[in-house]
Tab-separated table of C-alpha atoms in Angstrom:
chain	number	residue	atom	x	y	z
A	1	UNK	CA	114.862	99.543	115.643
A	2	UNK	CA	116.957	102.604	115.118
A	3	UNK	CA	119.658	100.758	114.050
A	4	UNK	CA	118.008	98.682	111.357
A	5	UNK	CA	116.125	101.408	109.654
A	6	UNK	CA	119.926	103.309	109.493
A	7	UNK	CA	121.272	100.251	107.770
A	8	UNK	CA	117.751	100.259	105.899
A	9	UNK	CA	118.409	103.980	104.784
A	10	UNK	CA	121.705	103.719	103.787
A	11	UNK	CA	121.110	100.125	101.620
A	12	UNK	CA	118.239	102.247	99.805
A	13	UNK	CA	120.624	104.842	98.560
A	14	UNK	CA	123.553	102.527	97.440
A	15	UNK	CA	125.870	101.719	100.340
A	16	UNK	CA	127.049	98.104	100.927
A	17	UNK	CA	126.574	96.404	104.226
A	18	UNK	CA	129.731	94.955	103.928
A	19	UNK	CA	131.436	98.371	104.616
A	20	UNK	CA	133.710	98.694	107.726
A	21	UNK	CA	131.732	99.634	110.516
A	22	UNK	CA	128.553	98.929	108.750
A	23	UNK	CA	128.865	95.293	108.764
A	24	UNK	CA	129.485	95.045	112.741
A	25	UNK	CA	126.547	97.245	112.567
A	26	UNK	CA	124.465	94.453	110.934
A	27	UNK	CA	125.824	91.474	112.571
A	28	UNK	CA	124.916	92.785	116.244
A	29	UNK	CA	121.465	93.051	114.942
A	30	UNK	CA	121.940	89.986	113.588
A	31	UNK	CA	122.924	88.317	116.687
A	32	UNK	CA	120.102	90.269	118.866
A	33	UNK	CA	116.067	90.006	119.062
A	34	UNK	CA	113.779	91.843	119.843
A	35	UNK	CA	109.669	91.774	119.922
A	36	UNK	CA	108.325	95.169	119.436
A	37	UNK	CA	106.021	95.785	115.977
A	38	UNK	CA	107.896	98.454	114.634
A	39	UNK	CA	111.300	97.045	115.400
A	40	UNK	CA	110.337	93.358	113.738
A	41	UNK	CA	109.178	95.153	111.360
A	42	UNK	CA	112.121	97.039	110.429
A	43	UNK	CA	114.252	94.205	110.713
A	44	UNK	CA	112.346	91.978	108.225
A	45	UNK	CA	112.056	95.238	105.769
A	46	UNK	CA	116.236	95.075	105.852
A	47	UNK	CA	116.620	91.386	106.019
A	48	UNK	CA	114.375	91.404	103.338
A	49	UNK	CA	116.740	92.873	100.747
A	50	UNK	CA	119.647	90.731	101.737
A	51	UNK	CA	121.411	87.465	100.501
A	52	UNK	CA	120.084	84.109	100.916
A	53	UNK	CA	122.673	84.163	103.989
A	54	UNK	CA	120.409	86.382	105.958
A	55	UNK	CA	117.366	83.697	105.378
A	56	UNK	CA	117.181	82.119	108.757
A	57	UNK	CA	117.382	85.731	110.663
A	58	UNK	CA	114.144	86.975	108.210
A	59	UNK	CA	112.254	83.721	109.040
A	60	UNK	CA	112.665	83.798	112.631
A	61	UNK	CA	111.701	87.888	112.653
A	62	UNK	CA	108.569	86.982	110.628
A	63	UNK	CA	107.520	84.554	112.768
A	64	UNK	CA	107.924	86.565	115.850
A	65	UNK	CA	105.834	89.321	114.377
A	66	UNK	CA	102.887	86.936	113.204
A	67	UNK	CA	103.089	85.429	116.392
A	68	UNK	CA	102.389	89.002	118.211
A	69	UNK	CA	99.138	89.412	115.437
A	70	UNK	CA	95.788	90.093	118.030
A	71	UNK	CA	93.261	87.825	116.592
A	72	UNK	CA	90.722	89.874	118.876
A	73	UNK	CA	91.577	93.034	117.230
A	74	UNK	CA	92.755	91.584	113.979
A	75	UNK	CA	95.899	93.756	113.938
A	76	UNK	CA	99.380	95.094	116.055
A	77	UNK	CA	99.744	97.051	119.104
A	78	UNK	CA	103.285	98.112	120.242
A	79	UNK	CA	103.854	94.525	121.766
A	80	UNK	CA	103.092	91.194	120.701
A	81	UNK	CA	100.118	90.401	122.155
A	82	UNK	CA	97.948	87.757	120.784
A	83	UNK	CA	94.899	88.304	122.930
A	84	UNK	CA	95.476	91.966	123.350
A	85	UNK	CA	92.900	94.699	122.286
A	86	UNK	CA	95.182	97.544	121.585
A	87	UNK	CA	95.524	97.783	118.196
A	88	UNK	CA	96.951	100.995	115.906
A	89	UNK	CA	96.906	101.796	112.036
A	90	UNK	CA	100.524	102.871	111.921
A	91	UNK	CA	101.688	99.419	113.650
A	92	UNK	CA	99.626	98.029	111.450
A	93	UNK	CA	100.744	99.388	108.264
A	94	UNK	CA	104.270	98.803	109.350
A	95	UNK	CA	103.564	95.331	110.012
A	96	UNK	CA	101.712	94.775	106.674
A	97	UNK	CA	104.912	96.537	104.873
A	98	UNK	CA	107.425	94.210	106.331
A	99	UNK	CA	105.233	90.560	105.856
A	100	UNK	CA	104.570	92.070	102.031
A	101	UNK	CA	108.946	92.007	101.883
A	102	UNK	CA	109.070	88.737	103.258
A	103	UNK	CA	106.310	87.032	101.023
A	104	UNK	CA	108.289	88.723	97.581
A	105	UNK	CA	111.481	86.564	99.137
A	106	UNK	CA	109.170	83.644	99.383
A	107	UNK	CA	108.121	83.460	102.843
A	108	UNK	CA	104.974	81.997	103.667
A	109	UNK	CA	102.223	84.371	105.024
A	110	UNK	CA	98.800	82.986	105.905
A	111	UNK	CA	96.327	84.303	103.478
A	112	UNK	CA	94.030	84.312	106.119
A	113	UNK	CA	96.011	86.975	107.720
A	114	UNK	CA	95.426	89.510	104.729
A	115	UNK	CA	91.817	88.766	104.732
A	116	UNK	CA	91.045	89.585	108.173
A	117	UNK	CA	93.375	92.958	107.487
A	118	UNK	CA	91.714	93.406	104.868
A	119	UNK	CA	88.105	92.912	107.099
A	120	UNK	CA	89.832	95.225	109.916
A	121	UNK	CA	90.020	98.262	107.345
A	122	UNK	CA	87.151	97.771	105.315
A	123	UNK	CA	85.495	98.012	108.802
A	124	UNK	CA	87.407	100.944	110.329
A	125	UNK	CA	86.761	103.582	107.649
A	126	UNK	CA	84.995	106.243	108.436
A	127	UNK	CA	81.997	108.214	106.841
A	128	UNK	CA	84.339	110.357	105.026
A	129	UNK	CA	86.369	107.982	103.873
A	130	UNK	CA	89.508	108.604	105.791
A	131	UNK	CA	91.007	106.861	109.124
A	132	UNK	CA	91.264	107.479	112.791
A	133	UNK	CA	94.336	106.178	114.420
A	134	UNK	CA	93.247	103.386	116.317
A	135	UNK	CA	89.190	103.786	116.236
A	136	UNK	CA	88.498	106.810	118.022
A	137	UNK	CA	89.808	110.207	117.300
A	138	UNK	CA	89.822	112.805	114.723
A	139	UNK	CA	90.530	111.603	111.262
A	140	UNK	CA	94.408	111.709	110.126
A	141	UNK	CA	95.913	111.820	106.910
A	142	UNK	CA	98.587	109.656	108.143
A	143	UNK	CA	96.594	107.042	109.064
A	144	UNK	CA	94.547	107.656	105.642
A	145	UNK	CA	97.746	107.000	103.346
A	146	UNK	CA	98.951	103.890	106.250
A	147	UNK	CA	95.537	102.537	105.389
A	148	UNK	CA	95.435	102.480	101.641
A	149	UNK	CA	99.096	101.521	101.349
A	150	UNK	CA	97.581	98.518	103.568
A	151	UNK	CA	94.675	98.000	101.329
A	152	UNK	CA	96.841	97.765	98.237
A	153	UNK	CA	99.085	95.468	99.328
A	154	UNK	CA	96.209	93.320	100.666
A	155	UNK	CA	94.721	93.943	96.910
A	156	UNK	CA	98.261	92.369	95.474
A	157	UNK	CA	98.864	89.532	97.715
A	158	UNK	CA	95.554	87.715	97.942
A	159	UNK	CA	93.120	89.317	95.310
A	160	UNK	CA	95.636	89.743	92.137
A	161	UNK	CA	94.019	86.914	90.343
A	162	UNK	CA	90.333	87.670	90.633
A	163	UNK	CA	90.932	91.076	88.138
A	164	UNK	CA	92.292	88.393	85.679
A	165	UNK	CA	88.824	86.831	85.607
A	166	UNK	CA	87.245	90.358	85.709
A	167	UNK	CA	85.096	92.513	87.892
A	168	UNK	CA	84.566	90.673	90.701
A	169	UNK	CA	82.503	91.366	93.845
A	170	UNK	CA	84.679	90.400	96.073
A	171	UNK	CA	87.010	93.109	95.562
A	172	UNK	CA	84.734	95.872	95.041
A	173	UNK	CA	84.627	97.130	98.808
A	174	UNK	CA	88.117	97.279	98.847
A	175	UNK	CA	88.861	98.849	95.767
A	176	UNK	CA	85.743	101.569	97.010
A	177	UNK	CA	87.550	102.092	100.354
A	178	UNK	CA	91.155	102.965	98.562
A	179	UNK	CA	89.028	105.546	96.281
A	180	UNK	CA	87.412	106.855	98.735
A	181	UNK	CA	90.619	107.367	101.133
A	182	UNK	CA	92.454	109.025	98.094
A	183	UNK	CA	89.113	110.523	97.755
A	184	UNK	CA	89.803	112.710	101.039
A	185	UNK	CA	93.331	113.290	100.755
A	186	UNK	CA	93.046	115.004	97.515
A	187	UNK	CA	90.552	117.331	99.390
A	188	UNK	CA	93.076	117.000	102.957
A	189	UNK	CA	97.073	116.819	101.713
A	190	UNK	CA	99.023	119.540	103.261
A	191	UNK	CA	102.991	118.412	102.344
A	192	UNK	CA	103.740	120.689	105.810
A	193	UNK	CA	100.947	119.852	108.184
A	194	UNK	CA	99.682	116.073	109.373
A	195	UNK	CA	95.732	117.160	108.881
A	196	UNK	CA	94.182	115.509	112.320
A	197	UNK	CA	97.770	115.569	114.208
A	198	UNK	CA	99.753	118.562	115.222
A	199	UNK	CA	103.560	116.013	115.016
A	200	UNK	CA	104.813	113.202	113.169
A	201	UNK	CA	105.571	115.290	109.714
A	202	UNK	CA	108.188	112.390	109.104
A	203	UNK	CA	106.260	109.676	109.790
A	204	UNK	CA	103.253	111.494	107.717
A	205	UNK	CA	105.223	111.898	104.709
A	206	UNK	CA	106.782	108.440	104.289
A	207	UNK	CA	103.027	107.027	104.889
A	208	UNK	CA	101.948	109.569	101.618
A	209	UNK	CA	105.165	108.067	99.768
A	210	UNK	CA	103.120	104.121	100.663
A	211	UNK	CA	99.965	105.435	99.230
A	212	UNK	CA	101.328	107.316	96.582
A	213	UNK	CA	103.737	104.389	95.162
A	214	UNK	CA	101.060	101.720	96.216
A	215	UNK	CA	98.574	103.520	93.891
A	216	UNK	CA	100.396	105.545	91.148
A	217	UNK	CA	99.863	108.629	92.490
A	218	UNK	CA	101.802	111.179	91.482
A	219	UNK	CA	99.688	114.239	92.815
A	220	UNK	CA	97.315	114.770	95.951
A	221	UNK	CA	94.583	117.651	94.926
A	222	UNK	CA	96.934	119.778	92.804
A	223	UNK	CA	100.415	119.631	94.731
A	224	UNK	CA	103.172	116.718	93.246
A	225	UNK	CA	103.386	115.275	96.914
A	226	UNK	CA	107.119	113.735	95.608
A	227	UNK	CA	108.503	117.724	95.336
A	228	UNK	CA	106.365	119.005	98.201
A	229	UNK	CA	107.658	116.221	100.343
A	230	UNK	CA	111.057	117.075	99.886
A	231	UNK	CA	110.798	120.418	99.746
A	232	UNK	CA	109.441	119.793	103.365
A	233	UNK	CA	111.938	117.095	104.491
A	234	UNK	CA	115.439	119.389	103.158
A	235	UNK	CA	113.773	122.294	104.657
A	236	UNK	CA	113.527	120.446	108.472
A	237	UNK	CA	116.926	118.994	107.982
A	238	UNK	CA	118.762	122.107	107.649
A	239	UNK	CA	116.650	123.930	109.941
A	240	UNK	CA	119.264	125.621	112.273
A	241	UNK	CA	119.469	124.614	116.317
């Protein structure tokens, strides 16, 4: 997992893959699998974005992660477990974020997959209108943005033609649920703190990044989450040992 979401990284700001070292980099990937969420996930997000040769590796990564779906949960745990009733939003959104790459190359995804993410979140919101991590907890503004990043790309892949016809039921709770999550995190977004979770600053910003470009957000409450963010992110990299 580390490995793709370095090559992932470094194809986002410009590098080529075909660069000495970084191409041996790729193929070993290439030539291994693997079955955890987060690491299928990564590797379809980076396959993804790369030529047609790379077409038979994406399939077979997207397969393995629908495979690992829990139909009893209607969601991801750590391991692909079809039966399984461990289930996590951040999984989750990573899973969602990879099969929405795949489907813009033209790979197939169930619609009935969406719709019963789509029924998992609708259902998992709480009062407030944010999102525990994996149905119990305190609420957490990283799995607030996970969950409206998820919700929007649901919104894109299976709903995009019922706003052509105009207002439609059907779409209503969803589109309720993302306001109200954005809702909360314009009362909750601290670019330094996680609200709900002392760690995972990292992890917490990229989610608000998913939210943020998923919605057109450019501002959480009054802070511009984009200069915050990486006000936050330079200031932990240079942070001394």
């Amino acid at each position: 997992g580390r490995t793709a979401l370095a090559l992932l990284a470094l194809l986002e700001v410009g590098r080529s893959l075909q660069e000495p070292g970084l191409r041996e980099a790729l193929q070993r990937l290439a030539d291994t699998t693997h079955d955890g969420t987060y690491t299928l996930s990564l590797r379809i997000m980076l396959f993804a974005r790369l030529p047609e040769k790379w077409r038979g590796h994406l399939e077979r990564d997207v397969a393995l992660l629908l495979s690992g779906f829990s139909g009893v949960v209607d969601g991801w745990g750590y391991r692909p477990a079809p039966q399984g009733r461990r289930f996590d939003n951040s999984t989750t959104q990573f899973a969602a974020l990879a099969l929405r790459d795949a489907a813009e190359r033209g790979v197939q995804i169930p619609p009935e997959l969406w719709l019963r993410l789509e029924r998992r979140f609708l259902t998992s919101q709480l009062p407030d209108g944010s999102w525990d991590y994996a149905g119990e907890g305190r609420p957490r503004a990283s799995m607030t943005a996970a969950a409206i990043a998820t919700l929007a790309i649901i919104r894109e892949s299976v709903h995009r033609g019922e706003y052509d016809k105009g207002p439609s039921s059907r779409v209503q709770p969803l589109e309720r649920a993302i306001d109200r999550g954005l809702e909360w995190l314009d009362d909750h977004f601290t670019p330094a703190h996680n609200h709900g979770h002392s760690g995972h600053v990292p992890y917490y910003l990229f989610a608000i990044e998913r939210a943020a470009h998923a919605t057109g957000r450019s501002r959480f409450g009054n802070q511009n989450w984009l200069r915050e963010a990486t006000r936050i992110l330079i200031k932990r990299s240079c942070r001394k040992e």
